[in-house]
Short mmCIF file of C-alpha atoms in Angstrom, two decimals:
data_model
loop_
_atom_site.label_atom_id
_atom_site.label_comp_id
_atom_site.label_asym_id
_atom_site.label_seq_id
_atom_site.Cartn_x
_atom_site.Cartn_y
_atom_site.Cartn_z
CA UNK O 1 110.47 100.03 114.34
CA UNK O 2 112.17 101.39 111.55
CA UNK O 3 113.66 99.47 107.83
CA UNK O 4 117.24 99.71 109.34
CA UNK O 5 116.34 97.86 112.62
CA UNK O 6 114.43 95.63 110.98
CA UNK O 7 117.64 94.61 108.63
CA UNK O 8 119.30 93.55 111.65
CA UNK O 9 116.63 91.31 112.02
CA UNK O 10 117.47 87.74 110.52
CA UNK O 11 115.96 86.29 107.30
CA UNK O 12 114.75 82.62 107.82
CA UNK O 13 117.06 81.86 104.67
CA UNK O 14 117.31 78.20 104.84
CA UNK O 15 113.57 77.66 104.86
CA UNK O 16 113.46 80.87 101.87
CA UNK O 17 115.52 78.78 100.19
CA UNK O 18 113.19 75.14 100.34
CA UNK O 19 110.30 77.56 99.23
CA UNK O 20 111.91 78.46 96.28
CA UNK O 21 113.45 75.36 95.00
CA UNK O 22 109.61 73.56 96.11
CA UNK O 23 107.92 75.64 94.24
CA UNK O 24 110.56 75.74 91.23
CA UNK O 25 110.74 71.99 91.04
CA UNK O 26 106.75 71.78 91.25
CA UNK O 27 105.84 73.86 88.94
CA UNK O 28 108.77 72.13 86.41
CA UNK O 29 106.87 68.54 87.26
CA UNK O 30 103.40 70.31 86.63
CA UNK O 31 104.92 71.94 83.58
CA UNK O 32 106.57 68.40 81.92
CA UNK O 33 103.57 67.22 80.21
CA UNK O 34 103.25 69.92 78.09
CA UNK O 35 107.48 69.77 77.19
CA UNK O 36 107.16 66.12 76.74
CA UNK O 37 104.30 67.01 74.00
CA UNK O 38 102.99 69.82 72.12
CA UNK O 39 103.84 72.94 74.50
CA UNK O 40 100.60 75.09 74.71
CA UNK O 41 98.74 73.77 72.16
CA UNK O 42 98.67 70.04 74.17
CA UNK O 43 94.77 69.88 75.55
CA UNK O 44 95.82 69.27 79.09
CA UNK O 45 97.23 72.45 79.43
CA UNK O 46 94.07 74.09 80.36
CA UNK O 47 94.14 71.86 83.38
CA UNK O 48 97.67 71.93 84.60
CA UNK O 49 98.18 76.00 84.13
CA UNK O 50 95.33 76.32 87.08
CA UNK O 51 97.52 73.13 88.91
CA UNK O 52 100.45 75.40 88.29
CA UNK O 53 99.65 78.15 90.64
CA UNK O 54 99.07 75.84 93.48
CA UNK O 55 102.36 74.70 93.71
CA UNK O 56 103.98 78.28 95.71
CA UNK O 57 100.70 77.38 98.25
CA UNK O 58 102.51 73.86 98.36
CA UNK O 59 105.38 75.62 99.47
CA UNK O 60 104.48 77.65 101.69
CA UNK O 61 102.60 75.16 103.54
CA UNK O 62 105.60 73.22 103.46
CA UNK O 63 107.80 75.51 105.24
CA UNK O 64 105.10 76.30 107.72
CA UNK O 65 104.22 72.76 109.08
CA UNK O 66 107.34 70.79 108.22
CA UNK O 67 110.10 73.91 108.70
CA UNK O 68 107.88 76.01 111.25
CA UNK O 69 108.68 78.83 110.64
CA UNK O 70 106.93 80.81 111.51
CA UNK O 71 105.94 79.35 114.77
CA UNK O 72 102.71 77.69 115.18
CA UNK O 73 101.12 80.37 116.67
CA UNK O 74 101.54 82.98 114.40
CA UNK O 75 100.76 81.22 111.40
CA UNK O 76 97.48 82.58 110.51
CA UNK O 77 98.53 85.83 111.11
CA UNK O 78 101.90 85.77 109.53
CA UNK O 79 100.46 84.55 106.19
CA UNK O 80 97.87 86.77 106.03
CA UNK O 81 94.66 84.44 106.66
CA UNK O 82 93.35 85.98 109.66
CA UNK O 83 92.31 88.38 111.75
CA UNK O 84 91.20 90.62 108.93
CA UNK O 85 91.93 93.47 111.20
CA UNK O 86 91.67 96.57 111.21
CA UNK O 87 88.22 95.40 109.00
CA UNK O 88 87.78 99.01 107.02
CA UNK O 89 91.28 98.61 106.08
CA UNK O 90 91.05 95.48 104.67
CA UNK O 91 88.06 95.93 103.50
CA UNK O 92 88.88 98.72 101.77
CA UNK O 93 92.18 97.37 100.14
CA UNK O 94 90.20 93.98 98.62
CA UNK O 95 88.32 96.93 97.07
CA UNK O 96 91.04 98.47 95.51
CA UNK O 97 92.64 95.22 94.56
CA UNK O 98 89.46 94.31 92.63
CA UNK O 99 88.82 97.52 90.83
CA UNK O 100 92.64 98.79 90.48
CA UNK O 101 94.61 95.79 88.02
CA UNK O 102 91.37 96.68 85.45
CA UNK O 103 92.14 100.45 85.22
CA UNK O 104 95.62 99.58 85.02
CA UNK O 105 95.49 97.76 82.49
CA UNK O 106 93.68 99.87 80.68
CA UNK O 107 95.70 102.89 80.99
CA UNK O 108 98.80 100.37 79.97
CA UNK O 109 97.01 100.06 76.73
CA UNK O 110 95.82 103.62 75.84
CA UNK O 111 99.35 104.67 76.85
CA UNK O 112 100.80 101.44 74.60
CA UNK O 113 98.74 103.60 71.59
CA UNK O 114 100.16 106.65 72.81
CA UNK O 115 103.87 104.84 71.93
CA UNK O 116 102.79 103.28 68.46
CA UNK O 117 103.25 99.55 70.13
CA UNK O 118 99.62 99.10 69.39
CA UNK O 119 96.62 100.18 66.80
CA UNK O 120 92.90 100.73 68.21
CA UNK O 121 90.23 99.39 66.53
CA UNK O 122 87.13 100.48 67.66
CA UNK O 123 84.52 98.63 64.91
CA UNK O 124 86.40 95.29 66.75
CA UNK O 125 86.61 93.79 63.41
CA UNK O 126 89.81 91.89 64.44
CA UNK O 127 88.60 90.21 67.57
CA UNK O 128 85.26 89.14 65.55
CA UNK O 129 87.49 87.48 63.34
CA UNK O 130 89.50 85.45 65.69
CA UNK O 131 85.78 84.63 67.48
CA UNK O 132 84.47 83.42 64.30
CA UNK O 133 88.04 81.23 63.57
CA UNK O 134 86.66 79.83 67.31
CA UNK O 135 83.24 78.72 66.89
CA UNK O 136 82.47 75.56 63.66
CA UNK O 137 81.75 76.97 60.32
CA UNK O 138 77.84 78.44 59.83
CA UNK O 139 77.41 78.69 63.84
CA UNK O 140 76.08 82.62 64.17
CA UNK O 141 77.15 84.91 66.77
CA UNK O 142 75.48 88.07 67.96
CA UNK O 143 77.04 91.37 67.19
CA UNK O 144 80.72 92.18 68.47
CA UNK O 145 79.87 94.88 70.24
CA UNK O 146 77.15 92.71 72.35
CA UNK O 147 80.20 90.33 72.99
CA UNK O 148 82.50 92.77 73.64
CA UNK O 149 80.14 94.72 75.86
CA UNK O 150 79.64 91.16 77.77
CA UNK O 151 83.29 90.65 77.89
CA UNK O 152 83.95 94.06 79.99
CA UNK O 153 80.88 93.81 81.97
CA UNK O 154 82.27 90.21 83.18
CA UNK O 155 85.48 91.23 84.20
CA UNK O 156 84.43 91.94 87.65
CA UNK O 157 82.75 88.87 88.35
CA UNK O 158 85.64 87.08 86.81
CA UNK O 159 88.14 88.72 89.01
CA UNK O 160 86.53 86.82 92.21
CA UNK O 161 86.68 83.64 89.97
CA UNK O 162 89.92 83.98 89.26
CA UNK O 163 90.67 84.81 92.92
CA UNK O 164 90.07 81.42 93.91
CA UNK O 165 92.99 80.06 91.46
CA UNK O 166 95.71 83.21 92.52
CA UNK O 167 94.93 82.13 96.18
CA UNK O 168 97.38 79.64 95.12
CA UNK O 169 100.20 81.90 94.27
CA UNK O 170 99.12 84.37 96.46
CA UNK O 171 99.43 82.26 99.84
CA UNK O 172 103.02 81.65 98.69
CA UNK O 173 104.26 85.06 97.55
CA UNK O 174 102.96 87.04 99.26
CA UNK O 175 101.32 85.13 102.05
CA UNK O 176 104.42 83.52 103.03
CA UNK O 177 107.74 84.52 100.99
CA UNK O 178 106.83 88.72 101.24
CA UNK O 179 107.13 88.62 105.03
CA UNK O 180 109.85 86.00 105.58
CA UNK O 181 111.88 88.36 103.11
CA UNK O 182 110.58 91.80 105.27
CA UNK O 183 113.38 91.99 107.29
CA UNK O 184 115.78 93.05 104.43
CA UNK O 185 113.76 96.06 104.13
CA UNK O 186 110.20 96.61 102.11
CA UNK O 187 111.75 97.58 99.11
CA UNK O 188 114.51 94.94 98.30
CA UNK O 189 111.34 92.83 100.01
CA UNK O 190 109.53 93.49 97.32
CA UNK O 191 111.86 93.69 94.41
CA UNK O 192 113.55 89.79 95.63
CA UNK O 193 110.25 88.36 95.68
CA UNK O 194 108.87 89.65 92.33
CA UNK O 195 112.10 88.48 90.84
CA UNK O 196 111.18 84.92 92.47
CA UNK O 197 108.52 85.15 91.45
CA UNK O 198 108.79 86.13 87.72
CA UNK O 199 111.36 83.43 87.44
CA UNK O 200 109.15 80.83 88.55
CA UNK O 201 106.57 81.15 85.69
CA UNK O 202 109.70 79.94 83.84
CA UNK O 203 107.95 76.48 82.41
CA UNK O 204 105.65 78.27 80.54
CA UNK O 205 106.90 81.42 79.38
CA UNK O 206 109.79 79.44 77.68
CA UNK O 207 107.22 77.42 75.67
CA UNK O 208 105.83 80.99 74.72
CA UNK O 209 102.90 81.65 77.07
CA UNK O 210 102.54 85.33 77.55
CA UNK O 211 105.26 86.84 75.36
CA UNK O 212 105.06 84.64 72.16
CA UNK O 213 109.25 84.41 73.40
CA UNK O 214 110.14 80.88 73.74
CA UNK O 215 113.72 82.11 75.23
CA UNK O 216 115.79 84.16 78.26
CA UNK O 217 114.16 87.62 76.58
CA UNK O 218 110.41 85.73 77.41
CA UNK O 219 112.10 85.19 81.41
CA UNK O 220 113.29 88.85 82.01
CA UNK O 221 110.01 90.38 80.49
CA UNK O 222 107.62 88.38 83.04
CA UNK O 223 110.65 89.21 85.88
CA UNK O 224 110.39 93.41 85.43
CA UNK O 225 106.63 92.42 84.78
CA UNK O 226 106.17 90.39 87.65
CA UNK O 227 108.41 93.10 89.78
CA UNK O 228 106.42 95.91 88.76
CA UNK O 229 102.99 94.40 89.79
CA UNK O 230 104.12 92.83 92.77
CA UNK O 231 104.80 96.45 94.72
CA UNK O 232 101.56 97.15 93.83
CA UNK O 233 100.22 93.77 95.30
CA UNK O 234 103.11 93.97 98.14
CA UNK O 235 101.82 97.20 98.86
CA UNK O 236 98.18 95.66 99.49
CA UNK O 237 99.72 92.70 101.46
CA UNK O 238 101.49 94.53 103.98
CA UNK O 239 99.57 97.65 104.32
CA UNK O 240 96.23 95.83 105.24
CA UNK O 241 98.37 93.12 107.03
CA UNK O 242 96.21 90.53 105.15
CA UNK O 243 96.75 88.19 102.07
CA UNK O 244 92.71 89.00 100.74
CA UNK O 245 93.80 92.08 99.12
CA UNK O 246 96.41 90.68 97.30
CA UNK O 247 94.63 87.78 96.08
CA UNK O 248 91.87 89.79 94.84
CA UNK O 249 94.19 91.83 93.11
CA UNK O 250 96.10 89.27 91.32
CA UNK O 251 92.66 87.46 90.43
CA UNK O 252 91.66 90.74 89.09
CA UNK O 253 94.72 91.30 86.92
CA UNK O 254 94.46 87.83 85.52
CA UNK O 255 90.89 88.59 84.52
CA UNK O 256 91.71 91.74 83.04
CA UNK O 257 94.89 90.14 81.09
CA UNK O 258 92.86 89.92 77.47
CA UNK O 259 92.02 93.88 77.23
CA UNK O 260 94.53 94.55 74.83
CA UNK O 261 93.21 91.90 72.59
CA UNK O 262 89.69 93.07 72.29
CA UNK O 263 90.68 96.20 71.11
CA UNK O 264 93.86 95.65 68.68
CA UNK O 265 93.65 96.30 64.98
CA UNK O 266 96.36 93.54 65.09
CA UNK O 267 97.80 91.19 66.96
CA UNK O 268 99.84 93.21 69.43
CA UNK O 269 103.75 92.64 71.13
CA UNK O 270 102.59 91.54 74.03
CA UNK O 271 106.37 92.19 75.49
CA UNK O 272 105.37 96.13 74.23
CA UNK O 273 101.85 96.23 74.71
CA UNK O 274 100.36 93.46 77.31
CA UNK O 275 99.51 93.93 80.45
CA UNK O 276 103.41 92.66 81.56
CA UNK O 277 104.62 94.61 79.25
CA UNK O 278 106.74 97.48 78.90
CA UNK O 279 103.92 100.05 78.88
CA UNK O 280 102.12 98.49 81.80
CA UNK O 281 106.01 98.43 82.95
CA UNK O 282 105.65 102.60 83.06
CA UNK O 283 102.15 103.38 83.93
CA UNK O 284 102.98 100.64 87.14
CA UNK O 285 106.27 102.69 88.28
CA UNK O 286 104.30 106.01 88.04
CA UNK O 287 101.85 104.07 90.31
CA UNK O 288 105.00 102.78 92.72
CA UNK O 289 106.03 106.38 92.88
CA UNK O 290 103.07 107.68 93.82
CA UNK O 291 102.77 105.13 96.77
CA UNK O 292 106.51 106.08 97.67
CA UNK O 293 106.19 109.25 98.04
CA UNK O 294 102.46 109.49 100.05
CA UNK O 295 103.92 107.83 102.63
CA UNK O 296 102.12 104.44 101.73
CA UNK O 297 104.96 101.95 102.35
CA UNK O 298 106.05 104.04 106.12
CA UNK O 299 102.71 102.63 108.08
CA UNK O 300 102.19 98.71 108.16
CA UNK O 301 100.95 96.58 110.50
CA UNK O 302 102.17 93.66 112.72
CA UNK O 303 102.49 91.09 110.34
CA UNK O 304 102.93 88.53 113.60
CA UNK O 305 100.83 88.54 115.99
CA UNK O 306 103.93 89.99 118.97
CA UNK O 307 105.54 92.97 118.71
CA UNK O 308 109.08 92.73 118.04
CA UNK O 309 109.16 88.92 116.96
CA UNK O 310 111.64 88.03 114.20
CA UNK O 311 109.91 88.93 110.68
CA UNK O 312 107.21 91.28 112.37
CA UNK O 313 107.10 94.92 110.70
CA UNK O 314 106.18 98.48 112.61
CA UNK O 315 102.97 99.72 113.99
CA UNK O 316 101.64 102.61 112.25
#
């Protein structure tokens, strides 16, 4: 079944629609405690950003039990739960989602040196200042380099940590609102939901989380940024047919996120240099082109569990 037949396929745009404004107005109401006090810096806020990114998994469940759509029987396999079949695939793709946001990143920041938006430096001295600003006055620390050395070796196991927060935003994204969007086609798919998507982290990026941008500019960087990654973790959802690999790969970014600040001479742009910023922005199209042009986006599986069903995709 080809994109164009599967455009004449119909949208469920009512129940698109009660996802979005769900998981707008939710993550506002999560968000409103930290408006009503002192943004950020308010101590609760480590609490509620985690709460945040369970509110597009509110959605989505909301649209599948109370909207039902999709059907009953298809849910598992329309959101991407289960059957993790075929198993090498998947396997194969949680992989890549674990190891690929990492490298990524840090080819986002080398090439972020490469454009001046960012100075190297390699003795650390920067980062084991803003440690020692962290810890009480006359507490030691071991050497940078130990902690830094710590730091990258626990980005791994931090990536399946994080996983189990992204599974939040991951059920909803690309678990539910990916494939409800599929029959427009994979790429306007992709590109509607990653604007959804960038737009929805709203609450917090206008209060300065990310971009240090506490207006629109803040918005439309996480949008492109949030459009960029999501081919590559559309790409993982609807290749392998499964949600996993997507949700690895966003837990995986989200561990990788502070790179740029262990290495920085200075406190960096993050709109320039971050990882969803404008030189992640480049190294992540190169990355969408390459996937464009192998063919990567032609084969994906059902993503229902009957051929041919409204919202389904083609067989390899």
């Amino acid at each position: 079944m080809s994109d164009q037949a599967l455009r004449a396929r119909r949208v469920p745009w009512t129940a698109v629609i009660v996802f979005v404004a769900v998981s707008f107005a939710l993550s506002w109401l999560v968000a409103m405690p930290l408006w009503l006090g002192d943004g950020l810096a308010e101590p609760i806020s480590a609490f509620l950003l985690p709460v945040m990114m369970f509110t597009p998994a509110v959605a989505a469940l909301v649209v599948t039990f109370v909207m039902r759509v999709p059907a009953p029987r298809h849910r598992a396999r329309f959101l991407g739960l289960w059957p993790l079949r075929p198993a090498k695939r998947v396997i194969w793709l949680m992989v890549a989602g674990w190891l690929a946001p990492p490298l990524l990143v840090g080819l986002g920041l080398l090439l972020s040196v490469a454009l001046g938006f960012v100075q190297l430096d390699l003795t650390f001295a920067a980062f084991a200042a803003e440690l020692e600003k962290a810890v009480p006055a006359g507490v030691p620390l071991p050497p940078v380099q130990v902690i830094v050395f710590a730091q990258l070796a626990m980005i791994p196991v931090g990536a399946l940590f994080n996983s189990l927060f992204a599974f939040g935003e991951e059920l909803g994204w690309r678990g539910w609102l990916l494939p409800a969007l599929r029959p427009l086609g994979t790429w306007p798919a992709l590109i509607l939901s990653g604007v959804i998507w960038g737009v929805w982290h709203s609450p917090i990026i206008l209060l300065g989380y990310n971009f240090g941008r506490t207006d629109i500019t803040g918005v439309l960087f996480m949008v492109v940024g949030c459009v960029t990654w999501g081919v590559l973790l559309g790409w993982l959802r609807l290749r392998s047919a499964s949600v996993w690999p997507a949700v690895i790969a966003h837990g995986s970014l989200n561990a990788a996120a502070g790179l740029i600040l262990i290495f920085a001479a200075t406190q960096p742009d993050m709109a320039l240099a971050g990882p969803l910023g404008v030189a992640t922005w480049i190294v992540l199209a190169l990355v969408a082109v390459i996937l464009q042009v192998t063919g990567q986006f032609r084969a994906q599986p059902e993503l229902a569990d009957a051929p041919g069903r409204l919202l389904s995709v083609p067989r390899p």
